[in-house]
mmCIF file of the C-alpha atoms, coordinates in Angstrom:
data_MODEL
# 
_entry.id   MODEL 
# 
loop_
_atom_site.group_PDB 
_atom_site.id 
_atom_site.type_symbol 
_atom_site.label_atom_id 
_atom_site.label_alt_id 
_atom_site.label_comp_id 
_atom_site.label_asym_id 
_atom_site.label_entity_id 
_atom_site.label_seq_id 
_atom_site.pdbx_PDB_ins_code 
_atom_site.Cartn_x 
_atom_site.Cartn_y 
_atom_site.Cartn_z 
_atom_site.occupancy 
_atom_site.B_iso_or_equiv 
_atom_site.pdbx_formal_charge 
_atom_site.auth_seq_id 
_atom_site.auth_comp_id 
_atom_site.auth_asym_id 
_atom_site.auth_atom_id 
_atom_site.pdbx_PDB_model_num 
ATOM 1  C CA . MET A 1 1  ? -29.102 -8.126  12.203  1.00 0.00 ? 1  MET A CA 1 
ATOM 2  C CA . ASP A 1 2  ? -31.782 -6.468  14.224  1.00 0.00 ? 2  ASP A CA 1 
ATOM 3  C CA . ALA A 1 3  ? -31.368 -3.603  16.701  1.00 0.00 ? 3  ALA A CA 1 
ATOM 4  C CA . SER A 1 4  ? -30.363 -6.111  19.398  1.00 0.00 ? 4  SER A CA 1 
ATOM 5  C CA . ARG A 1 5  ? -27.598 -7.464  17.120  1.00 0.00 ? 5  ARG A CA 1 
ATOM 6  C CA . ARG A 1 6  ? -29.347 -10.797 16.600  1.00 0.00 ? 6  ARG A CA 1 
ATOM 7  C CA . VAL A 1 7  ? -28.908 -12.358 13.179  1.00 0.00 ? 7  VAL A CA 1 
ATOM 8  C CA . ARG A 1 8  ? -32.245 -12.394 11.356  1.00 0.00 ? 8  ARG A CA 1 
ATOM 9  C CA . GLY A 1 9  ? -31.103 -13.939 8.076   1.00 0.00 ? 9  GLY A CA 1 
ATOM 10 C CA . TYR A 1 10 ? -28.269 -14.443 5.632   1.00 0.00 ? 10 TYR A CA 1 
ATOM 11 C CA . GLU A 1 11 ? -28.038 -13.298 2.033   1.00 0.00 ? 11 GLU A CA 1 
ATOM 12 C CA . LEU A 1 12 ? -26.428 -16.081 0.039   1.00 0.00 ? 12 LEU A CA 1 
ATOM 13 C CA . LEU A 1 13 ? -24.324 -14.942 -2.926  1.00 0.00 ? 13 LEU A CA 1 
ATOM 14 C CA . TYR A 1 14 ? -22.030 -16.656 -5.399  1.00 0.00 ? 14 TYR A CA 1 
ATOM 15 C CA . ARG A 1 15 ? -19.277 -14.970 -7.332  1.00 0.00 ? 15 ARG A CA 1 
ATOM 16 C CA . ALA A 1 16 ? -16.585 -16.762 -9.315  1.00 0.00 ? 16 ALA A CA 1 
ATOM 17 C CA . ARG A 1 17 ? -13.416 -14.789 -9.826  1.00 0.00 ? 17 ARG A CA 1 
ATOM 18 C CA . GLY A 1 18 ? -11.365 -14.611 -12.965 1.00 0.00 ? 18 GLY A CA 1 
ATOM 19 C CA . THR A 1 19 ? -7.598  -14.499 -12.998 1.00 0.00 ? 19 THR A CA 1 
ATOM 20 C CA . ASP A 1 20 ? -7.749  -10.703 -12.793 1.00 0.00 ? 20 ASP A CA 1 
ATOM 21 C CA . ARG A 1 21 ? -9.974  -11.028 -9.658  1.00 0.00 ? 21 ARG A CA 1 
ATOM 22 C CA . SER A 1 22 ? -13.016 -9.632  -11.471 1.00 0.00 ? 22 SER A CA 1 
ATOM 23 C CA . CYS A 1 23 ? -16.436 -11.257 -11.201 1.00 0.00 ? 23 CYS A CA 1 
ATOM 24 C CA . THR A 1 24 ? -16.892 -13.508 -14.204 1.00 0.00 ? 24 THR A CA 1 
ATOM 25 C CA . THR A 1 25 ? -20.210 -15.170 -13.406 1.00 0.00 ? 25 THR A CA 1 
ATOM 26 C CA . SER A 1 26 ? -23.494 -14.207 -15.050 1.00 0.00 ? 26 SER A CA 1 
ATOM 27 C CA . GLY A 1 27 ? -26.404 -13.365 -12.766 1.00 0.00 ? 27 GLY A CA 1 
ATOM 28 C CA . ASP A 1 28 ? -28.326 -16.415 -13.956 1.00 0.00 ? 28 ASP A CA 1 
ATOM 29 C CA . LEU A 1 29 ? -25.474 -18.814 -13.282 1.00 0.00 ? 29 LEU A CA 1 
ATOM 30 C CA . ALA A 1 30 ? -24.702 -17.244 -9.913  1.00 0.00 ? 30 ALA A CA 1 
ATOM 31 C CA . ALA A 1 31 ? -28.325 -17.471 -8.754  1.00 0.00 ? 31 ALA A CA 1 
ATOM 32 C CA . ALA A 1 32 ? -28.675 -21.072 -9.905  1.00 0.00 ? 32 ALA A CA 1 
ATOM 33 C CA . ARG A 1 33 ? -25.390 -22.018 -8.249  1.00 0.00 ? 33 ARG A CA 1 
ATOM 34 C CA . VAL A 1 34 ? -26.477 -20.544 -4.904  1.00 0.00 ? 34 VAL A CA 1 
ATOM 35 C CA . VAL A 1 35 ? -29.746 -22.499 -5.000  1.00 0.00 ? 35 VAL A CA 1 
ATOM 36 C CA . THR A 1 36 ? -27.987 -25.734 -5.945  1.00 0.00 ? 36 THR A CA 1 
ATOM 37 C CA . ASP A 1 37 ? -25.218 -25.380 -3.367  1.00 0.00 ? 37 ASP A CA 1 
ATOM 38 C CA . ALA A 1 38 ? -27.519 -24.243 -0.588  1.00 0.00 ? 38 ALA A CA 1 
ATOM 39 C CA . MET A 1 39 ? -29.991 -27.051 -1.063  1.00 0.00 ? 39 MET A CA 1 
ATOM 40 C CA . GLN A 1 40 ? -27.904 -29.998 -2.230  1.00 0.00 ? 40 GLN A CA 1 
ATOM 41 C CA . ALA A 1 41 ? -24.175 -29.666 -1.763  1.00 0.00 ? 41 ALA A CA 1 
ATOM 42 C CA . ILE A 1 42 ? -24.016 -27.879 1.566   1.00 0.00 ? 42 ILE A CA 1 
ATOM 43 C CA . GLY A 1 43 ? -27.514 -27.917 2.993   1.00 0.00 ? 43 GLY A CA 1 
ATOM 44 C CA . LEU A 1 44 ? -29.532 -24.858 3.851   1.00 0.00 ? 44 LEU A CA 1 
ATOM 45 C CA . GLU A 1 45 ? -29.735 -25.585 7.565   1.00 0.00 ? 45 GLU A CA 1 
ATOM 46 C CA . ALA A 1 46 ? -25.954 -26.017 7.774   1.00 0.00 ? 46 ALA A CA 1 
ATOM 47 C CA . LEU A 1 47 ? -25.525 -22.548 6.259   1.00 0.00 ? 47 LEU A CA 1 
ATOM 48 C CA . THR A 1 48 ? -28.186 -20.526 8.034   1.00 0.00 ? 48 THR A CA 1 
ATOM 49 C CA . GLY A 1 49 ? -29.320 -22.483 11.073  1.00 0.00 ? 49 GLY A CA 1 
ATOM 50 C CA . ASP A 1 50 ? -32.763 -21.361 12.130  1.00 0.00 ? 50 ASP A CA 1 
ATOM 51 C CA . VAL A 1 51 ? -32.858 -18.017 10.268  1.00 0.00 ? 51 VAL A CA 1 
ATOM 52 C CA . PRO A 1 52 ? -33.963 -17.569 6.649   1.00 0.00 ? 52 PRO A CA 1 
ATOM 53 C CA . ALA A 1 53 ? -31.716 -17.450 3.607   1.00 0.00 ? 53 ALA A CA 1 
ATOM 54 C CA . PHE A 1 54 ? -32.203 -14.537 1.212   1.00 0.00 ? 54 PHE A CA 1 
ATOM 55 C CA . LEU A 1 55 ? -31.614 -15.608 -2.395  1.00 0.00 ? 55 LEU A CA 1 
ATOM 56 C CA . ASN A 1 56 ? -31.405 -13.350 -5.450  1.00 0.00 ? 56 ASN A CA 1 
ATOM 57 C CA . PHE A 1 57 ? -33.494 -14.693 -8.331  1.00 0.00 ? 57 PHE A CA 1 
ATOM 58 C CA . THR A 1 58 ? -33.097 -13.653 -11.943 1.00 0.00 ? 58 THR A CA 1 
ATOM 59 C CA . ARG A 1 59 ? -36.006 -13.641 -14.386 1.00 0.00 ? 59 ARG A CA 1 
ATOM 60 C CA . PRO A 1 60 ? -35.031 -16.999 -15.972 1.00 0.00 ? 60 PRO A CA 1 
ATOM 61 C CA . LEU A 1 61 ? -34.666 -18.612 -12.571 1.00 0.00 ? 61 LEU A CA 1 
ATOM 62 C CA . LEU A 1 62 ? -38.095 -17.327 -11.511 1.00 0.00 ? 62 LEU A CA 1 
ATOM 63 C CA . LEU A 1 63 ? -39.651 -18.625 -14.708 1.00 0.00 ? 63 LEU A CA 1 
ATOM 64 C CA . SER A 1 64 ? -38.011 -22.020 -14.238 1.00 0.00 ? 64 SER A CA 1 
ATOM 65 C CA . GLN A 1 65 ? -40.148 -22.702 -11.148 1.00 0.00 ? 65 GLN A CA 1 
ATOM 66 C CA . ALA A 1 66 ? -36.981 -23.421 -9.126  1.00 0.00 ? 66 ALA A CA 1 
ATOM 67 C CA . ALA A 1 67 ? -38.458 -21.491 -6.207  1.00 0.00 ? 67 ALA A CA 1 
ATOM 68 C CA . THR A 1 68 ? -41.108 -24.190 -5.785  1.00 0.00 ? 68 THR A CA 1 
ATOM 69 C CA . LEU A 1 69 ? -38.331 -26.602 -4.765  1.00 0.00 ? 69 LEU A CA 1 
ATOM 70 C CA . LEU A 1 70 ? -37.235 -24.422 -1.856  1.00 0.00 ? 70 LEU A CA 1 
ATOM 71 C CA . PRO A 1 71 ? -38.711 -24.550 1.653   1.00 0.00 ? 71 PRO A CA 1 
ATOM 72 C CA . ALA A 1 72 ? -40.975 -21.509 2.000   1.00 0.00 ? 72 ALA A CA 1 
ATOM 73 C CA . THR A 1 73 ? -40.313 -21.285 5.732   1.00 0.00 ? 73 THR A CA 1 
ATOM 74 C CA . SER A 1 74 ? -36.531 -21.019 5.253   1.00 0.00 ? 74 SER A CA 1 
ATOM 75 C CA . VAL A 1 75 ? -36.067 -18.959 2.089   1.00 0.00 ? 75 VAL A CA 1 
ATOM 76 C CA . VAL A 1 76 ? -36.863 -15.390 1.071   1.00 0.00 ? 76 VAL A CA 1 
ATOM 77 C CA . ILE A 1 77 ? -36.759 -14.791 -2.693  1.00 0.00 ? 77 ILE A CA 1 
ATOM 78 C CA . GLU A 1 78 ? -35.172 -11.469 -3.593  1.00 0.00 ? 78 GLU A CA 1 
ATOM 79 C CA . LEU A 1 79 ? -36.149 -9.967  -6.922  1.00 0.00 ? 79 LEU A CA 1 
ATOM 80 C CA . ARG A 1 80 ? -33.159 -8.429  -8.625  1.00 0.00 ? 80 ARG A CA 1 
ATOM 81 C CA . GLU A 1 81 ? -33.247 -4.733  -9.416  1.00 0.00 ? 81 GLU A CA 1 
ATOM 82 C CA . ASP A 1 82 ? -32.906 -5.447  -13.152 1.00 0.00 ? 82 ASP A CA 1 
ATOM 83 C CA . LEU A 1 83 ? -36.216 -7.349  -13.180 1.00 0.00 ? 83 LEU A CA 1 
ATOM 84 C CA . THR A 1 84 ? -38.581 -4.839  -14.732 1.00 0.00 ? 84 THR A CA 1 
ATOM 85 C CA . ASP A 1 85 ? -41.397 -6.945  -16.188 1.00 0.00 ? 85 ASP A CA 1 
ATOM 86 C CA . PHE A 1 86 ? -43.025 -8.122  -12.941 1.00 0.00 ? 86 PHE A CA 1 
ATOM 87 C CA . ARG A 1 87 ? -46.449 -8.794  -14.437 1.00 0.00 ? 87 ARG A CA 1 
ATOM 88 C CA . ALA A 1 88 ? -45.139 -11.219 -17.044 1.00 0.00 ? 88 ALA A CA 1 
ATOM 89 C CA . VAL A 1 89 ? -43.185 -13.117 -14.401 1.00 0.00 ? 89 VAL A CA 1 
ATOM 90 C CA . LEU A 1 90 ? -46.150 -13.265 -12.027 1.00 0.00 ? 90 LEU A CA 1 
ATOM 91 C CA . ALA A 1 91 ? -48.487 -14.379 -14.812 1.00 0.00 ? 91 ALA A CA 1 
ATOM 92 C CA . HIS A 1 92 ? -46.188 -17.272 -15.696 1.00 0.00 ? 92 HIS A CA 1 
# 
């Protein structure tokens, strides 16, 4: 939200819960699931309307070129804090 309380975007997350209510999904699987659900199963526009979706990408997901399938005008790729080798990812 901005200072005027207008929604400026949505961060899309996926977390599967185990029987003990802990998060049991790896970062790679969670990121891939968000991309798949947002684009195919649900539809990005149905989720976010006319504001961008913020999606966390893991290193493997970045290297897979999955981001090239997403509409650049509707998606902001978030680099996870555990991604430390930026140059190798960018060079790929």
